CSV table of C-alpha atoms in Angstrom, one decimal:
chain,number,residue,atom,x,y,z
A,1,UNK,CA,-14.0,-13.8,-0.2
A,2,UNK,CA,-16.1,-10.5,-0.8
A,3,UNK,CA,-13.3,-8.9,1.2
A,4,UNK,CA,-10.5,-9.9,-1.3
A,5,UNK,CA,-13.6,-9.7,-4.7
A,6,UNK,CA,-13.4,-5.8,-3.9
A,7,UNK,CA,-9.7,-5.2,-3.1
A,8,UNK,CA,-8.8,-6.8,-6.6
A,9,UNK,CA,-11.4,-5.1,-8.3
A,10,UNK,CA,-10.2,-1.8,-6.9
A,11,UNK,CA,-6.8,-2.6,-8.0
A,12,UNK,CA,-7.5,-3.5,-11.2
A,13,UNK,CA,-9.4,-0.6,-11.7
A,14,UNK,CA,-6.4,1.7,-10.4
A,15,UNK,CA,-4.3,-0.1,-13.0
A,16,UNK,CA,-6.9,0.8,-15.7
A,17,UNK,CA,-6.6,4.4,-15.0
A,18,UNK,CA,-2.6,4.1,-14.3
A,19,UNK,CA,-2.8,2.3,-18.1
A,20,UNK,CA,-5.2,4.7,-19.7
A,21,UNK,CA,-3.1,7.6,-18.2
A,22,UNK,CA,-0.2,6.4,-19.3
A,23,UNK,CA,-1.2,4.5,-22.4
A,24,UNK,CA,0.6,6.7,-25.2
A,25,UNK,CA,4.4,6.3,-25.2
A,26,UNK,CA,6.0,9.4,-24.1
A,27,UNK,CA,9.0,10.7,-21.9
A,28,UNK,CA,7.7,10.9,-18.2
A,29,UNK,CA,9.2,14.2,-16.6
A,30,UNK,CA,9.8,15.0,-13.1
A,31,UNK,CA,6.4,16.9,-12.0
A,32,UNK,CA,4.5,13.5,-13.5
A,33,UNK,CA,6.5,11.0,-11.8
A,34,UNK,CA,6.5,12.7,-8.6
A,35,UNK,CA,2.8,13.9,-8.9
A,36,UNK,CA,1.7,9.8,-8.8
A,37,UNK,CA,4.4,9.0,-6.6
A,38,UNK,CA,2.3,11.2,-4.3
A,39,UNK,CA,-1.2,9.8,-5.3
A,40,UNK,CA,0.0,5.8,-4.6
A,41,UNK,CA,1.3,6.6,-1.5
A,42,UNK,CA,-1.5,8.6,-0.3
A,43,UNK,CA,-3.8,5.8,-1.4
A,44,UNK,CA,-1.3,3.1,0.6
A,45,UNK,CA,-1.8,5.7,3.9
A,46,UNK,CA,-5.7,5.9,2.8
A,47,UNK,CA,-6.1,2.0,2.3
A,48,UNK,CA,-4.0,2.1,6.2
A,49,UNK,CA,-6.4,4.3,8.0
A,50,UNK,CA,-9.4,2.3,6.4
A,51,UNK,CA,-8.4,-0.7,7.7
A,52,UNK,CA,-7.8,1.2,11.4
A,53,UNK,CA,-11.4,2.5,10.9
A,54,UNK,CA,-13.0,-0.5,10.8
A,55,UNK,CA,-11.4,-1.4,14.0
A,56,UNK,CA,-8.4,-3.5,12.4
A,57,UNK,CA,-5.6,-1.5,14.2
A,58,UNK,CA,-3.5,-4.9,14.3
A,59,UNK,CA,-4.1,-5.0,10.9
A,60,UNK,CA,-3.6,-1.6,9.9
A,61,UNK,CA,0.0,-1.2,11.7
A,62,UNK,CA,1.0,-4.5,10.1
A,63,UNK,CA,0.2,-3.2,6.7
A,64,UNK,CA,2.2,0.4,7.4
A,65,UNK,CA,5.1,-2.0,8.4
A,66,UNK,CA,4.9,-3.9,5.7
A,67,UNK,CA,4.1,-1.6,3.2
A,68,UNK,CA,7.3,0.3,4.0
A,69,UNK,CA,9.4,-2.4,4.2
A,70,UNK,CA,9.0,-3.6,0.7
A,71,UNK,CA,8.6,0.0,-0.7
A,72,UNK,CA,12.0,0.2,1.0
A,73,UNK,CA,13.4,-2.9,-1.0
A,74,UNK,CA,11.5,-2.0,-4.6
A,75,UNK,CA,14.1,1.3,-4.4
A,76,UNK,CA,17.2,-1.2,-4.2
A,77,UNK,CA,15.9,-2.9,-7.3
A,78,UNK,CA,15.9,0.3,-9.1
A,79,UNK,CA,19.2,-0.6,-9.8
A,80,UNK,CA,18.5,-3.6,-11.5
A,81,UNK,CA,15.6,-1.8,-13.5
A,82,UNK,CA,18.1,0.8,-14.4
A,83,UNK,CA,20.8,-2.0,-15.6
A,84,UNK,CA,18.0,-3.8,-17.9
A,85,UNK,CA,16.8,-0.4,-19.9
A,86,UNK,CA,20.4,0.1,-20.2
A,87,UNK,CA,21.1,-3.6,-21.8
A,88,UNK,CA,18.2,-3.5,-23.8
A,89,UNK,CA,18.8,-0.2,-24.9
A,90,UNK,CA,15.1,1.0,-24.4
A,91,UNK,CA,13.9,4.5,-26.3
A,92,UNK,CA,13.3,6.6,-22.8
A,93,UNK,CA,9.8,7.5,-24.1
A,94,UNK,CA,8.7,3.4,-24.2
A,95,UNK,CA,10.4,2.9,-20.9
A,96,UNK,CA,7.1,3.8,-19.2
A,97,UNK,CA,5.3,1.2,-20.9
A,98,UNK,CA,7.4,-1.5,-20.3
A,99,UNK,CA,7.8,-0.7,-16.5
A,100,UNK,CA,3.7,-0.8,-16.5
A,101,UNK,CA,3.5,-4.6,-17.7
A,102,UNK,CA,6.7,-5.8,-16.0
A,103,UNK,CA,5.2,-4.2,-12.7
A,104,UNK,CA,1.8,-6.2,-13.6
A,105,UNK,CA,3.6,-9.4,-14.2
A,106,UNK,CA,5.4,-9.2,-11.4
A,107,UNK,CA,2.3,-8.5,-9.3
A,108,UNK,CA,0.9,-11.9,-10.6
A,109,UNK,CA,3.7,-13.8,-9.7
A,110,UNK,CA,4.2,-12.3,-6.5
A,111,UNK,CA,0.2,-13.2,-5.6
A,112,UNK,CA,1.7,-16.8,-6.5
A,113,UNK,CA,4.2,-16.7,-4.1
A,114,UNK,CA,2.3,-15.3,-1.3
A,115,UNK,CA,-0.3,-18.1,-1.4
A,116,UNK,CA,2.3,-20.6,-1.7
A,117,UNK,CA,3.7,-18.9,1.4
A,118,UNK,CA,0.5,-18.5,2.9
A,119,UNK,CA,-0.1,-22.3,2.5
A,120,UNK,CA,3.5,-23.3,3.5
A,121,UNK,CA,3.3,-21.2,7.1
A,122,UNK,CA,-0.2,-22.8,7.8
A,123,UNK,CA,0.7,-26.4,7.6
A,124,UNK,CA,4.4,-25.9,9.0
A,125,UNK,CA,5.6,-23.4,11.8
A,126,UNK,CA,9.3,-24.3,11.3
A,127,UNK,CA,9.3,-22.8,7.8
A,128,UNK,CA,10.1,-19.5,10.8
A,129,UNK,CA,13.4,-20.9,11.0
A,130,UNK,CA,13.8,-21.1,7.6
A,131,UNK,CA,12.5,-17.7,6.4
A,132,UNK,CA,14.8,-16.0,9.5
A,133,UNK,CA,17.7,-18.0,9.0
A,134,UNK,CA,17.4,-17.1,5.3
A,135,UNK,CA,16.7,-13.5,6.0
A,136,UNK,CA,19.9,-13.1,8.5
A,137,UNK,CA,22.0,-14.6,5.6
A,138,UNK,CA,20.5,-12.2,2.8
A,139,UNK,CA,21.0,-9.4,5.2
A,140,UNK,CA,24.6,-10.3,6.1
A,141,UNK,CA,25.3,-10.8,2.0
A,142,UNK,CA,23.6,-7.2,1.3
A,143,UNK,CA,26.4,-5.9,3.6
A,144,UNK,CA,29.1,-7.5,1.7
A,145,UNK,CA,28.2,-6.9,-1.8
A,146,UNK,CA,27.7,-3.1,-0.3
A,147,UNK,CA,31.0,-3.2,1.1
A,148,UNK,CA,32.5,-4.5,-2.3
A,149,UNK,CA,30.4,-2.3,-4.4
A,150,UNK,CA,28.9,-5.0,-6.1
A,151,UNK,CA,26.3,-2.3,-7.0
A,152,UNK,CA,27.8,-1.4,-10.6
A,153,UNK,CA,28.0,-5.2,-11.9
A,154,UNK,CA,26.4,-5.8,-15.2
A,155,UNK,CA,22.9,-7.4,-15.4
A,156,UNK,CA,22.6,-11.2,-17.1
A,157,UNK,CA,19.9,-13.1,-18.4
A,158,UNK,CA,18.0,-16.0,-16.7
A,159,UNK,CA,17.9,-19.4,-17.9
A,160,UNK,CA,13.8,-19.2,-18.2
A,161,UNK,CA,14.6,-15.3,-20.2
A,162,UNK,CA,16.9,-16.9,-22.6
A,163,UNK,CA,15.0,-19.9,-23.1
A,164,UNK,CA,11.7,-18.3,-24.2
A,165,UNK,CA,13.7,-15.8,-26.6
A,166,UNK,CA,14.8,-19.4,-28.1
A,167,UNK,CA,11.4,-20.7,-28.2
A,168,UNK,CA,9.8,-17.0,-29.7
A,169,UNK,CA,12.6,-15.9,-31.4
A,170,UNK,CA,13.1,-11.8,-31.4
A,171,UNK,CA,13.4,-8.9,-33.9
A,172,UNK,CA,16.2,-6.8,-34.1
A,173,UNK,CA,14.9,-3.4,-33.6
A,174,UNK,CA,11.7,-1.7,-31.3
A,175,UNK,CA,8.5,-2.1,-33.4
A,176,UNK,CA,6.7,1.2,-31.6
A,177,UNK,CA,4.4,-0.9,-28.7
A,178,UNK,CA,3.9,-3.7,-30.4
A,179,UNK,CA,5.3,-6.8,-28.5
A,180,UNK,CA,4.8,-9.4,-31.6
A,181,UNK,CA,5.8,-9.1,-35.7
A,182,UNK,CA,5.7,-11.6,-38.5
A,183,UNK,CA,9.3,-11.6,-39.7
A,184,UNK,CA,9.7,-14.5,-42.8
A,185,UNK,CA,6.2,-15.5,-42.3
A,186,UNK,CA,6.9,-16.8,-38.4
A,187,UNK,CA,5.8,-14.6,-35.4
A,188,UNK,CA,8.6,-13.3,-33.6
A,189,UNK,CA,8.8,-11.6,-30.3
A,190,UNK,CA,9.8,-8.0,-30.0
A,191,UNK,CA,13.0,-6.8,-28.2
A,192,UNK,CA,10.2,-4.6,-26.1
A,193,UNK,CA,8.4,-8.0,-25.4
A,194,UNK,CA,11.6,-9.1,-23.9
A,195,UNK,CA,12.5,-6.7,-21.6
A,196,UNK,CA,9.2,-6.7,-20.1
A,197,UNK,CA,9.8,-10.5,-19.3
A,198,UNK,CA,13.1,-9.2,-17.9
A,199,UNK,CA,11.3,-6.7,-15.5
A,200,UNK,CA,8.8,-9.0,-14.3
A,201,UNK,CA,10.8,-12.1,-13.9
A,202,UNK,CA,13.5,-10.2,-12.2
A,203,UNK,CA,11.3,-8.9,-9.5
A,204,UNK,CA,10.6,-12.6,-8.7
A,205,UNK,CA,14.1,-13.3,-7.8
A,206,UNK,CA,13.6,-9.5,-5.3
A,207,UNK,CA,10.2,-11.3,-3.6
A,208,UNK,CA,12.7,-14.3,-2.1
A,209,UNK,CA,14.2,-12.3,0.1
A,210,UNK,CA,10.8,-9.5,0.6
A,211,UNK,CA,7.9,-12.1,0.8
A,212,UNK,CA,9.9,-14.1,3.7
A,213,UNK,CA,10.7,-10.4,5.1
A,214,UNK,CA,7.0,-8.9,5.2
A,215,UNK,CA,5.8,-12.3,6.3
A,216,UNK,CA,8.0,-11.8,9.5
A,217,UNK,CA,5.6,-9.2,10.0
A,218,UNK,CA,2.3,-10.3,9.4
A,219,UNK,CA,1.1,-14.1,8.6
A,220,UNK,CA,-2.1,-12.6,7.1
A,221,UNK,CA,-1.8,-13.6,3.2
A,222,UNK,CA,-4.5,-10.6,2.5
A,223,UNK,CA,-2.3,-7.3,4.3
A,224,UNK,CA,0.9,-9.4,2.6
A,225,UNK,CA,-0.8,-8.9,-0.4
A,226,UNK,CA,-1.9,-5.1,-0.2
A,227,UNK,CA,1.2,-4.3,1.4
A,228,UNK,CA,2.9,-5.6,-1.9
A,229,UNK,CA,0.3,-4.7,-4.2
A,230,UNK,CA,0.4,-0.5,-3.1
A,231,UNK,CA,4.4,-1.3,-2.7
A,232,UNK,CA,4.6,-2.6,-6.3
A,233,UNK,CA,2.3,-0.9,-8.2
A,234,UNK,CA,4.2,2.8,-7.7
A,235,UNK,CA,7.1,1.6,-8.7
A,236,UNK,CA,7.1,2.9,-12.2
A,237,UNK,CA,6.3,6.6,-11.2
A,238,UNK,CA,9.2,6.3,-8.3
A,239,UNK,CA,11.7,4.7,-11.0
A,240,UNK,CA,11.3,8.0,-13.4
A,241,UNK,CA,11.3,10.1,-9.9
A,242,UNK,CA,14.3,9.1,-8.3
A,243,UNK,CA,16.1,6.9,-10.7
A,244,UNK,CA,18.9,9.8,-11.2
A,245,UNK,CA,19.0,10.2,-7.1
A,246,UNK,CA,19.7,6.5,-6.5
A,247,UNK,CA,23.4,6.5,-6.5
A,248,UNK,CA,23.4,9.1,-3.4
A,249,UNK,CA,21.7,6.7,-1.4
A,250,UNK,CA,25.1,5.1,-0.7
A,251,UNK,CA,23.8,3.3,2.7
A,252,UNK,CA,20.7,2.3,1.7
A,253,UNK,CA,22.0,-1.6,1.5
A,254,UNK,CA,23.4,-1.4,4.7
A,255,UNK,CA,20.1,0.1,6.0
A,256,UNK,CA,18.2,-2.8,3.9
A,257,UNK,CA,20.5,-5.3,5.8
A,258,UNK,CA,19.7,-4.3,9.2
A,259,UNK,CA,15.8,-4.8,8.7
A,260,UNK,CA,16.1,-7.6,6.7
A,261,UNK,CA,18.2,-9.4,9.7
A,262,UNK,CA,15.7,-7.4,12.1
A,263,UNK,CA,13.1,-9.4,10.8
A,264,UNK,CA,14.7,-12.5,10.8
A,265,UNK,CA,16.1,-12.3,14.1
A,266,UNK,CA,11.8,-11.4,14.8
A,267,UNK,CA,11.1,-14.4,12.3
A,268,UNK,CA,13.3,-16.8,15.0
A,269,UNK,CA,12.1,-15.4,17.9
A,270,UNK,CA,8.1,-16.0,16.8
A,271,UNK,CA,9.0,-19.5,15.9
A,272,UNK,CA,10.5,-20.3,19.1
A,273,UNK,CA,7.2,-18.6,21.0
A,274,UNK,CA,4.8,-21.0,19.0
A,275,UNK,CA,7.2,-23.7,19.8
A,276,UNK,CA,6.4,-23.6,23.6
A,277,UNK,CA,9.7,-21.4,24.2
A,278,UNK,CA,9.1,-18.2,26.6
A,279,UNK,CA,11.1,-15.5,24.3
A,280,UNK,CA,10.3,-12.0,24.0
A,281,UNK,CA,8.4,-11.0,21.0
A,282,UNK,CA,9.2,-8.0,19.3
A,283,UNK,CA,5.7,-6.1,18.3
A,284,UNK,CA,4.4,-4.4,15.5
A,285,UNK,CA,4.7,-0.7,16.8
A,286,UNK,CA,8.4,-1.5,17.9
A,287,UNK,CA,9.1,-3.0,14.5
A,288,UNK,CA,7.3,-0.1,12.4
A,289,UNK,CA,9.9,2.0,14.5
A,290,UNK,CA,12.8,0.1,13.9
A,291,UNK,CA,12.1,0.2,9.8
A,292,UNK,CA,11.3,3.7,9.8
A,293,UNK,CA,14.4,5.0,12.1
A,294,UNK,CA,16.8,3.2,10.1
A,295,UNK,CA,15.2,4.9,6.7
A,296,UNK,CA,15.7,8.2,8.4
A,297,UNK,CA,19.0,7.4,9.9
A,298,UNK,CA,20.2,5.7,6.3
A,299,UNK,CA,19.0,8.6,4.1
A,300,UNK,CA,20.9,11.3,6.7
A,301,UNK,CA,23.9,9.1,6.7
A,302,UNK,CA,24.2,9.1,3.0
A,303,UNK,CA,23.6,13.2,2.0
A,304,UNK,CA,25.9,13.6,4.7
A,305,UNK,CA,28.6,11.0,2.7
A,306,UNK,CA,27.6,12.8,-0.2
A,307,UNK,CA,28.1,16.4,0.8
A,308,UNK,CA,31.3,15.3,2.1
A,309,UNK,CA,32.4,13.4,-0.8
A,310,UNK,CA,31.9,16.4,-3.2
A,311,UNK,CA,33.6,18.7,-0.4
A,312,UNK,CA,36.4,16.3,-1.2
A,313,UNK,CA,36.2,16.4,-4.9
A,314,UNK,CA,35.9,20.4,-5.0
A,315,UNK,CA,38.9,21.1,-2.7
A,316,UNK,CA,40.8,18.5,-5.3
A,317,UNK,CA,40.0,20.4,-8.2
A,318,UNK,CA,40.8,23.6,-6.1
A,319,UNK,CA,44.5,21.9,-5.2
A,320,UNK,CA,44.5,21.0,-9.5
A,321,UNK,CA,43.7,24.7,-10.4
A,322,UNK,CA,46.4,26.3,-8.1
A,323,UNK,CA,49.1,24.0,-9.5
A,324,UNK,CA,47.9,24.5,-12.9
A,325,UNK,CA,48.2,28.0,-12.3
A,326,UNK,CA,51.7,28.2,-10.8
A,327,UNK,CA,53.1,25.9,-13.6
A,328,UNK,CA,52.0,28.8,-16.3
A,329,UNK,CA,53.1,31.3,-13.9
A,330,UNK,CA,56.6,29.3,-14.3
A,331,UNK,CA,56.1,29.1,-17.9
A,332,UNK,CA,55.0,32.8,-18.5
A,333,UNK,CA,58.6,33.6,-16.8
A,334,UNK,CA,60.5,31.4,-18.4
A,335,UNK,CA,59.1,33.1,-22.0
């Protein structure tokens, strides 16, 4: 208990200088984004090592592995982010803001789900099956929606979104950073107050597929909880970083696929092992390995599609400018 006291308090007190940083509205630019990008993930690597210092080095590699594996998955939903500032039609220089509380609320609900988890796994070792089985399927549906390019459909509203902006009610314009007004004498919620329920109740729908997938790698609910917490909580610098870079990471779903179904094929195996079954189980260093070569392999795969896609494109538009230029060349002689 004095173990998780001091990691909370030492998250909320990196969110209180992430907040008072970041506390007047303004338009992030590149060197800021990328200049906290760096300082989370130095503190993730930081938060590793201390935890290999104190002699935890099953601990420490479990946290690495999961710490990249759902730093891998909060890039995918970028997309999603980027989809609800566009719906909403957020002023860039409040998009800050709401990415700060609807990572926060997000955080809470996650630490809901992870003891939920936590409680589920300790009372029933089947749930394996489930979380793998479930895991294989995401992985095999990331794979097709990749393949369709499911990627560009428009974002809707959930059922529990649409019902509190019934309940609430909301104003028809951004009121600066206020997230309530009194409109005809009745308290109304502010279109900024919805969209940072949008972020955060989104994310919950991400953690179905990531809190089954980092619990494939470690059953401890406190390194779940780090590894989510250090994953989460540089989101909103990496959204402002990378958010324009996104779309030329054209394999990253297929790369997302074949961890998630990784770890649900490890998910499978671990449940047969505490079942009595003499299976091979897959180990931490091999699947640190595994998540990190397919990250390197993904990222090289896609700049390479990339540079050969806009090789394409330019000898097109050299083909266009020659025959544009023979056709006037025809004309000028026909003058």
């Amino acid at each position: 208990m004095t173990l998780w006291a001091a990691t909370v308090l030492g998250l909320c007190a990196l969110i209180a200088v992430d907040f008072f940083i970041g506390r007047k509205p303004h338009d992030v630019s590149i060197k800021e984004a990328g200049t906290w990008t760096i300082v989370w993930i130095v503190l993730a690597v930081l938060f590793g090592i201390g935890l290999l210092i104190a002699g935890e080095s099953q601990a420490s590699g479990e946290f690495f592995a999961g710490f990249i594996t759902e730093k891998s998955l909060s890039v995918d939903n970028l997309f999603v982010f980027i989809l609800i500032m566009a719906k909403f039609s957020v002023p860039s220089h409040l998009q800050q803001r709401v990415l700060l509380f609807g990572v926060l609320i997000a955080l809470v609900l996650r630490a809901i789900f992870i003891a939920a988890g936590a409680a589920v796994i300790a009372n029933f070792s089947w749930v394996f099956y489930i979380f793998g089985a479930f895991l294989i399927y995401t992985a095999w549906k990331l794979v097709q929606e990749a393949r369709a390019g499911d990627e560009e459909e428009d974002w809707e509203e959930n059922r529990l979104l649409k019902s509190i902006e019934k309940k609430f009610g909301v104003s028809d314009r951004y009121e600066g950073t206020k997230l309530f007004i009194r409109k005809n004498g009745k308290k109304v919620m502010t279109p900024l107050m919805v969209v940072m329920l949008a972020i955060g109740t989104t994310d919950v729908l991400f953690a179905m597929d990531s809190i089954p997938a980092i619990f494939g790698l470690t059953q401890d609910p406190y390194i779940v909880f780090t590894a989510n917490a250090f994953a989460l909580m540089g989101l909103r610098q990496l959204y402002f970083l990378i958010g324009g870079l996104l779309k030329k990471l054209v394999h990253l779903s297929y790369g997302l696929s074949v961890i998630l179904g990784f770890i649900g094929v490890k998910l499978v195996l671990h449940a047969l092992h505490e079942n009595g079954v003499h299976v091979p189980e897959i180990s931490i260093p091999v699947s640190l390995g595994v998540i990190c070569g397919v990250l390197i392999v993904t990222t090289i795969t896609s700049l390479m599609a990339n540079k050969k896609q806009a090789q394409l494109e330019a000898a097109e538009a050299g083909e266009g400018d020659i025959q544009k230029d023979s056709k006037d060349d025809k004309d000028s002689i026909k003058a």
